Coordinates of C-alpha atoms in Angstrom, one line a residue:
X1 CA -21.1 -61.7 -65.7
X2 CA -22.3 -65.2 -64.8
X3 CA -18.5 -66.0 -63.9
X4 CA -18.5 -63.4 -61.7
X5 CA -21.7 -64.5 -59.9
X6 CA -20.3 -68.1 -59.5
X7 CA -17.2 -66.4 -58.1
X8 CA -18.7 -64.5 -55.5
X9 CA -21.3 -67.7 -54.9
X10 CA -18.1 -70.0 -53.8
X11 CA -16.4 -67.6 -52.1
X12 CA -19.7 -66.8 -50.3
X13 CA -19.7 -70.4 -49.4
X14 CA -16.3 -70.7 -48.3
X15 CA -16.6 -68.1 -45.5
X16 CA -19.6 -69.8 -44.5
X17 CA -17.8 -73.0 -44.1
X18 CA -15.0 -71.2 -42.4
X19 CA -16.9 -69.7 -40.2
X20 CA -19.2 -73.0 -39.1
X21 CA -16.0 -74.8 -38.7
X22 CA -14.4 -72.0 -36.3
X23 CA -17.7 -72.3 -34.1
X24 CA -17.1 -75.7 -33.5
X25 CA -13.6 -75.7 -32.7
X26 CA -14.1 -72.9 -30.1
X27 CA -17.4 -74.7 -28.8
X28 CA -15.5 -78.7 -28.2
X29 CA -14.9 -79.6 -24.7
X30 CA -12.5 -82.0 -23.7
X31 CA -14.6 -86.0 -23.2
X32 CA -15.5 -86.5 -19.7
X33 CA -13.2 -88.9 -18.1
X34 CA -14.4 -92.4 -16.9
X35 CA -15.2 -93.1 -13.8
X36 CA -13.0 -93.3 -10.8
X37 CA -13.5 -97.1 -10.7
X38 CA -12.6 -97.7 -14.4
X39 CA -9.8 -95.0 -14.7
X40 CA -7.7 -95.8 -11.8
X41 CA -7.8 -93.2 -9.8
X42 CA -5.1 -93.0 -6.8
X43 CA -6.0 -93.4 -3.8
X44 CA -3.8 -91.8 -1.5
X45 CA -2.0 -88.6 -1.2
X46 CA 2.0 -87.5 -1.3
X47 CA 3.2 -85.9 2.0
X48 CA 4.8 -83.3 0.3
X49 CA 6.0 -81.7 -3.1
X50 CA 8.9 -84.9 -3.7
X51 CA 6.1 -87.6 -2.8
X52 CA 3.4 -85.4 -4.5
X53 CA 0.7 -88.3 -6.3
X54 CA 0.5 -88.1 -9.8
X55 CA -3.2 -87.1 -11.0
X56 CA -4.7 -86.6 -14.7
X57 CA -6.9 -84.2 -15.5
X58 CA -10.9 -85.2 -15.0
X59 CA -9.7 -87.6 -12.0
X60 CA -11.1 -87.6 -8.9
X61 CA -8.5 -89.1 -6.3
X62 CA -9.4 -90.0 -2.5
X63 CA -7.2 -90.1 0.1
X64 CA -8.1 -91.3 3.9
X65 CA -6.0 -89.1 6.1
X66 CA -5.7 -88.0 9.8
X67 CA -7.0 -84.4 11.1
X68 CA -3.5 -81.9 10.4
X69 CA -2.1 -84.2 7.5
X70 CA -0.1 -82.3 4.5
X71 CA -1.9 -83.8 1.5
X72 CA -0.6 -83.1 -2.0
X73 CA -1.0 -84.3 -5.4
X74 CA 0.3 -82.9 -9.2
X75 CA -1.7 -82.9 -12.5
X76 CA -0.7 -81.7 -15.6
X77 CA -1.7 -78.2 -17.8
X78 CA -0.8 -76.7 -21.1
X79 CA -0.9 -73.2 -22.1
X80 CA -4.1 -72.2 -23.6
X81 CA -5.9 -73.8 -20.5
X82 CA -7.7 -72.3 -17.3
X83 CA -7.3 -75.2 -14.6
X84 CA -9.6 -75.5 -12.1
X85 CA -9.0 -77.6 -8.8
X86 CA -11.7 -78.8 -6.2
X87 CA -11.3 -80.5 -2.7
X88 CA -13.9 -81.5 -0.7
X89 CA -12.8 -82.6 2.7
X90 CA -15.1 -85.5 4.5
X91 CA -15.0 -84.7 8.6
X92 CA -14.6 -86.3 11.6
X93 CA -17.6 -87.3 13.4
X94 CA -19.3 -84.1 15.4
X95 CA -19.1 -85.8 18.6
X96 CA -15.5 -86.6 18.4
X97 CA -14.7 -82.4 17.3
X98 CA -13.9 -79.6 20.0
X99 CA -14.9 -76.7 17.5
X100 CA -14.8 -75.1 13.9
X101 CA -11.9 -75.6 11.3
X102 CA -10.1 -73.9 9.0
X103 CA -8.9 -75.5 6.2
X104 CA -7.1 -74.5 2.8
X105 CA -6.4 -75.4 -0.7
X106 CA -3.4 -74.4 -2.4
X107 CA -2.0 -74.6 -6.1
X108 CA 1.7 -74.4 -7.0
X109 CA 3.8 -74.7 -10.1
X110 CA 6.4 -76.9 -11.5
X111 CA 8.5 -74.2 -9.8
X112 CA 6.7 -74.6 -6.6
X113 CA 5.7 -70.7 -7.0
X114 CA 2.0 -70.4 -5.3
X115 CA -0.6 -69.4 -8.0
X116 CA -2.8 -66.9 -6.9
X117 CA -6.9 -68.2 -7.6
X118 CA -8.4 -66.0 -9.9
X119 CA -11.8 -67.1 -8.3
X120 CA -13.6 -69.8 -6.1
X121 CA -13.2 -70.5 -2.5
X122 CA -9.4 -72.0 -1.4
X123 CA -10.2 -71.5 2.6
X124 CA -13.2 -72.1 4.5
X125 CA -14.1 -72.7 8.1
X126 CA -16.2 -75.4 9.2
X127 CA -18.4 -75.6 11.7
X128 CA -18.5 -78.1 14.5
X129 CA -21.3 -79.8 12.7
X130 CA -20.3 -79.3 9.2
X131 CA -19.7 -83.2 7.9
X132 CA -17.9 -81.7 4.5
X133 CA -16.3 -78.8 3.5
X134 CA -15.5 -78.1 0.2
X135 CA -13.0 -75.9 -2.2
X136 CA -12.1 -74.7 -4.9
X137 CA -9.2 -72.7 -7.2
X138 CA -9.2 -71.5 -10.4
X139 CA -6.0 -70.5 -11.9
X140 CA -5.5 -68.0 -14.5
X141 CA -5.2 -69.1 -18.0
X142 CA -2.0 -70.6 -18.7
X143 CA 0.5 -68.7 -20.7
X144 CA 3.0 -70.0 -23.3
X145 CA 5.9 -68.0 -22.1
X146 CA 6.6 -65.3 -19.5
X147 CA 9.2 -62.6 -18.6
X148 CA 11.5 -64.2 -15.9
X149 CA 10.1 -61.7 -13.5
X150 CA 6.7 -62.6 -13.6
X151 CA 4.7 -65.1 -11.7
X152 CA 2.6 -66.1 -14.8
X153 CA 1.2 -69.8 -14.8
X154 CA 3.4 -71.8 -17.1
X155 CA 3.0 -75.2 -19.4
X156 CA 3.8 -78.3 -16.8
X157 CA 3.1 -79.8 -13.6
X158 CA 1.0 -78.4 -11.2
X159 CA 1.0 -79.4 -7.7
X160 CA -2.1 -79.6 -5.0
X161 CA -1.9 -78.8 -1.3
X162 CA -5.0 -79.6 0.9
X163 CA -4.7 -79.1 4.8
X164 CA -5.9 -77.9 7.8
X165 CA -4.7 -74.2 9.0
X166 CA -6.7 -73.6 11.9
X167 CA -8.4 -76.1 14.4
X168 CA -8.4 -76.8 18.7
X169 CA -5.6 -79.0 19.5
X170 CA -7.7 -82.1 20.1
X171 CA -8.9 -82.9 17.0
X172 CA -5.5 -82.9 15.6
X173 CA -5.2 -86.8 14.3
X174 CA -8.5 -87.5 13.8
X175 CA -9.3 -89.1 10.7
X176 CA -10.8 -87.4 7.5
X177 CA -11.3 -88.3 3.9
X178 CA -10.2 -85.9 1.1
X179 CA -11.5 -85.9 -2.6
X180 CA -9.9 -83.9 -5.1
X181 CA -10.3 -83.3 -8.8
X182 CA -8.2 -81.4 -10.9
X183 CA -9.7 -80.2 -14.7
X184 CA -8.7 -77.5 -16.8
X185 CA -11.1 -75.6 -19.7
X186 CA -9.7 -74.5 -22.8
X187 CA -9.6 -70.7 -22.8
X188 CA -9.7 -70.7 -26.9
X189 CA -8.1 -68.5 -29.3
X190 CA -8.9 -65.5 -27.9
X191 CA -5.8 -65.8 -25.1
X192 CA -3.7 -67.3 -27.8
X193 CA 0.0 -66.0 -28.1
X194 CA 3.4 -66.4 -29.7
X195 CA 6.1 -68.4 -28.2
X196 CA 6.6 -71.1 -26.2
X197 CA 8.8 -72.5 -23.0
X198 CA 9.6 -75.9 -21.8
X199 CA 7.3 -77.8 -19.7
X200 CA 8.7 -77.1 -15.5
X201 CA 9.2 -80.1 -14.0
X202 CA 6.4 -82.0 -16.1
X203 CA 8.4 -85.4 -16.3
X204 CA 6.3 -87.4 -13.6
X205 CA 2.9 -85.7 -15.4
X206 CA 1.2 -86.9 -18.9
X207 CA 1.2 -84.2 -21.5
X208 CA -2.3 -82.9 -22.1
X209 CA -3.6 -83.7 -25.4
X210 CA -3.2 -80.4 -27.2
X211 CA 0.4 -80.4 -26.1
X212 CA 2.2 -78.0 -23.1
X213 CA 2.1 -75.4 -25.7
X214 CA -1.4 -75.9 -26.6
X215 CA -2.8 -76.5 -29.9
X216 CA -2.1 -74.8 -33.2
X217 CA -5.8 -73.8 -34.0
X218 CA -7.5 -70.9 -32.3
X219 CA -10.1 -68.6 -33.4
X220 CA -7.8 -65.7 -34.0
X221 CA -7.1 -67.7 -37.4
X222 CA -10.3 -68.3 -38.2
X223 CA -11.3 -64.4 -38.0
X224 CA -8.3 -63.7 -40.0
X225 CA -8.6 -65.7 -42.9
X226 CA -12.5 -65.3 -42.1
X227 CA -11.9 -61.0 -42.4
X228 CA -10.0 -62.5 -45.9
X229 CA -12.8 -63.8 -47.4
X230 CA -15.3 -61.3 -46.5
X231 CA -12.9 -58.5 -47.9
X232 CA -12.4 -60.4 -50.9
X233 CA -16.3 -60.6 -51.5
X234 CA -16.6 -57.2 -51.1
X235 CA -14.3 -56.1 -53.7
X236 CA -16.2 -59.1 -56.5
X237 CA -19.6 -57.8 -54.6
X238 CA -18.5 -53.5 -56.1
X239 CA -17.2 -54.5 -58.8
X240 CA -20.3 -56.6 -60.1
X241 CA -22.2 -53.4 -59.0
X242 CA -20.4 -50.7 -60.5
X243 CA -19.4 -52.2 -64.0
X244 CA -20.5 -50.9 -66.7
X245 CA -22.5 -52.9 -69.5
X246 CA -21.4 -53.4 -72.4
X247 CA -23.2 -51.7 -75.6
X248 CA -23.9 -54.5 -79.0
X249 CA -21.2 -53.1 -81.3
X250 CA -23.1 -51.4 -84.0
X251 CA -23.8 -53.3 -87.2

């Protein structure tokens, strides 16, 4: 009997462990990056997807520009993660502007194939005395494969677009100042799935840290073994219940 107690004590303790290590796997966030100043950050933008500037994830890059300017830069993501892009667009001087603006962010992928945002705000008009506008796209979560005929986001490079769409002709030149940032959050186990693809046209990019195909812990394993353990106690937990003692053998 008091085997059986110590049994069901370390497997009791076991899931318990499991189960505290699980919540902090699914709760870690990827370290803030440094500053702008200490990482590096570029500081100007590609004129188009060949040129695009090479950005890491958590960087915020500047660009000085001109009013009607393509502006794009590429970042890497890996499957498993939910990337999330803002711009934020510094204006021309009121005085020098002959109305409102339109401008628009864009996200593409290694196949230059334009993600649709799942949410935030990729065009906005500004007013004539807006000083910034700013926006923002956020993908859906990455996947580690997809049927050809789907437009699913994919392991790789992802490339940026900022420009303007819609302004008067006469402020077409003048200068601006964009800031972008590209970061991506972990989605977790829960949109974990089998298989894998290669990277699209990630060479230029820095692999993320969990890899393009993410990384090989998610919560789905944790619940599984987890469901394990717990079975496993329940079956020690009826048995202890519904054995029968044993009588003294009669002397």
């Amino acid at each position: 009997m008091a085997s059986t107690t110590r049994a069901a004590s370390a497997a009791l303790l076991a899931a318990a462990a499991l189960f505290t290590s699980a919540g902090a796997a699914a709760a870690a966030s990827p370290s803030p990056s440094a500053p702008a100043s200490e990482d590096g950050a570029p500081t100007e933008a590609g004129t188009g997807f060949r040129t695009a500037t090479v950005l890491k994830q958590g960087q915020k890059a500047t660009a000085d520009a001109s009013t009607g300017d393509y502006l794009y830069w590429q970042f890497p993501a890996g499957a498993g993660q939910q990337p999330q892009v803002k711009a934020t667009v510094n204006l021309p001087e009121a005085a020098t502007r002959h109305g409102s603006a339109v401008w628009q962010l864009d996200v593409y992928d290694g196949l230059r194939r334009r993600q649709a945002c799942a949410s935030g705000e990729p065009t906005k008009r500004a007013s004539e005395q807006d000083a910034t506008v700013t926006l923002t796209c956020t993908l859906r979560t990455v996947r580690p494969w997809s049927e050809r005929w789907a437009n699913d986001p994919l392991p790789g490079a992802y490339y940026i677009r900022l420009t303007l769409t819609d302004a008067p002709d006469q402020d077409h030149g003048l200068p601006v100042k964009a800031e972008v940032e590209a970061t991506a959050k972990d989605a977790g186990g829960a949109r974990a799935e089998g298989g894998e693809v290669t990277p699209l046209h990630a060479a230029a990019v820095k692999e993320p840290e969990d890899g393009w195909n993410g990384s090989w812990w998610s919560d789905r394993w944790a619940w599984t073994v987890g469901g394990a353990v717990l079975g496993a106690l329940a079956a020690i937990g009826g048995y202890v219940l519904t054995r029968h003692p044993r009588r003294p053998a009669q002397q």
